[in-house]
GROMACS .gro file of C-alpha atoms in nm:
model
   91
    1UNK     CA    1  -7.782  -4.883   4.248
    2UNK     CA    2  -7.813  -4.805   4.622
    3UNK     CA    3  -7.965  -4.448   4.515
    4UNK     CA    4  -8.244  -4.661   4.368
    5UNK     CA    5  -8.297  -4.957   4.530
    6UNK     CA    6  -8.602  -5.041   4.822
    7UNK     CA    7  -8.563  -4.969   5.207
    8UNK     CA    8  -8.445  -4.675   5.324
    9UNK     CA    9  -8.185  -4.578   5.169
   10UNK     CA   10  -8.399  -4.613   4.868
   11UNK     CA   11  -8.606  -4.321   5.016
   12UNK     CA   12  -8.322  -4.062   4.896
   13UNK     CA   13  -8.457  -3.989   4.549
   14UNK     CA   14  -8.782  -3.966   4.653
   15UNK     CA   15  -8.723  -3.737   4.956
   16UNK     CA   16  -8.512  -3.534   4.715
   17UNK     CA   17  -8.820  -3.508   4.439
   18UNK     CA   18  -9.000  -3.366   4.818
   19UNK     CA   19  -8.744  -3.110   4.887
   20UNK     CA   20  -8.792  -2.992   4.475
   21UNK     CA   21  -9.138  -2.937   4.567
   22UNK     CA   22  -9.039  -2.701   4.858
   23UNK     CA   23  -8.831  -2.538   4.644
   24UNK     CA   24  -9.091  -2.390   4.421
   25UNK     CA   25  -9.236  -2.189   4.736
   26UNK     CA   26  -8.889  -2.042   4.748
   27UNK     CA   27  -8.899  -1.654   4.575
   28UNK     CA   28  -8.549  -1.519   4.625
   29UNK     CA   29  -8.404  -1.812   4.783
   30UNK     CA   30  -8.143  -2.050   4.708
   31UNK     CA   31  -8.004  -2.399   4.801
   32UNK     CA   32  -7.690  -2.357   5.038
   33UNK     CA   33  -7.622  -2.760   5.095
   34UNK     CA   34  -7.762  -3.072   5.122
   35UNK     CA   35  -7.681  -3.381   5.363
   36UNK     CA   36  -7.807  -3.712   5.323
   37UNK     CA   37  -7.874  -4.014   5.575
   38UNK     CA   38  -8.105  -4.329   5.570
   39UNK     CA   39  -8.424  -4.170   5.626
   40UNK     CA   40  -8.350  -3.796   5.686
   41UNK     CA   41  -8.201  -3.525   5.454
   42UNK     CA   42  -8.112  -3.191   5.596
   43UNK     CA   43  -8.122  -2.921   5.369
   44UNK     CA   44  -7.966  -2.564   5.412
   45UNK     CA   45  -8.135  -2.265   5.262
   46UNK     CA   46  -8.108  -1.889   5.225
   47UNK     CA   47  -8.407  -1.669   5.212
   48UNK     CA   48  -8.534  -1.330   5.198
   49UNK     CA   49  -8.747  -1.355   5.513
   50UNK     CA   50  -8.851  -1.583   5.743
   51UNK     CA   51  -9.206  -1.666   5.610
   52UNK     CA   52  -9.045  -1.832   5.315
   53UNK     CA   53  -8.870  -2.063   5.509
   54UNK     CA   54  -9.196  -2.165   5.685
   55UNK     CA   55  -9.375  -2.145   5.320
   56UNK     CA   56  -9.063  -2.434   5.212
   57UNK     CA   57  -9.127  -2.632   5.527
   58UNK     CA   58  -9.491  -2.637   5.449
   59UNK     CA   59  -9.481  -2.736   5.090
   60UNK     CA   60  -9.290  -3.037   5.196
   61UNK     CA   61  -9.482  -3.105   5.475
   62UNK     CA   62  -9.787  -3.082   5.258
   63UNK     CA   63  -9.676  -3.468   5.116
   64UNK     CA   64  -9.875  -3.727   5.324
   65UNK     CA   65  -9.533  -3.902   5.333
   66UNK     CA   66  -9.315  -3.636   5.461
   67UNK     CA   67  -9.231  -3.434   5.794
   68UNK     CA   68  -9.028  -3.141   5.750
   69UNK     CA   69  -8.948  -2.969   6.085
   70UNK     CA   70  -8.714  -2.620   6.094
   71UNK     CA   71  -8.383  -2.668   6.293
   72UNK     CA   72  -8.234  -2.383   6.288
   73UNK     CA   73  -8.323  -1.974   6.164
   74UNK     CA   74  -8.068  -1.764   6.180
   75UNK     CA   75  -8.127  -1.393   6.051
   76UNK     CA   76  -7.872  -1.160   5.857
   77UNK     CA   77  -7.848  -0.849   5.755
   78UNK     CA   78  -8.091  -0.891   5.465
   79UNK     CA   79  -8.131  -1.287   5.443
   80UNK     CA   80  -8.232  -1.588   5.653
   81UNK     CA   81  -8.023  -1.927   5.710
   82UNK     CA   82  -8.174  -2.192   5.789
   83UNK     CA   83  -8.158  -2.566   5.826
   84UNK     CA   84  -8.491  -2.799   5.758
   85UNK     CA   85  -8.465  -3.188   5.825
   86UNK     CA   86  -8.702  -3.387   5.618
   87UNK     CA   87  -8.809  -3.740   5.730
   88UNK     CA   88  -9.050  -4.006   5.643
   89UNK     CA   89  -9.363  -4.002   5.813
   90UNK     CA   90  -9.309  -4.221   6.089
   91UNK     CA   91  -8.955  -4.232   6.112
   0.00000   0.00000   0.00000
């Protein structure tokens, strides 16, 4: 199973258990989409404000074997989009 096996693409299961981790910092968020390449998942997210989206990028961050960096914020009415990208560590 590709989803399981070693190198990279390996990574996707583990990256994903990362991104569940981030998603416990989320209070009145929710999971928009998710997008998956060797090495790099992007994640979409809506949230109340945008402290929680910097409270999700730091609980994945938090991993010694994950960077999560914020793409993009963009702010609604009463919400936040936004768009995290979570790597390896040296990737």
């Amino acid at each position: 199973n590709a989803l399981r096996g070693g190198g990279v693409e390996g990574d996707f299961l583990p990256t994903l258990a990362a991104m569940g981790e981030g998603m416990s910092e989320l209070q009145n968020g929710s999971l928009r989409g998710l997008s998956y390449r060797p090495g790099v998942l992007d994640i979409n997210i809506r949230v109340s404000e945008a402290s929680a989206l910097d409270a999700f990028r730091d609980a994945i961050a938090a991993s010694d074997r994950y960077e999560a960096t914020i793409q993009s914020a963009n702010t609604r009415d009463d919400h936040v989009d936004g768009r995290l990208q979570v790597r390896l560590r040296g990737n």
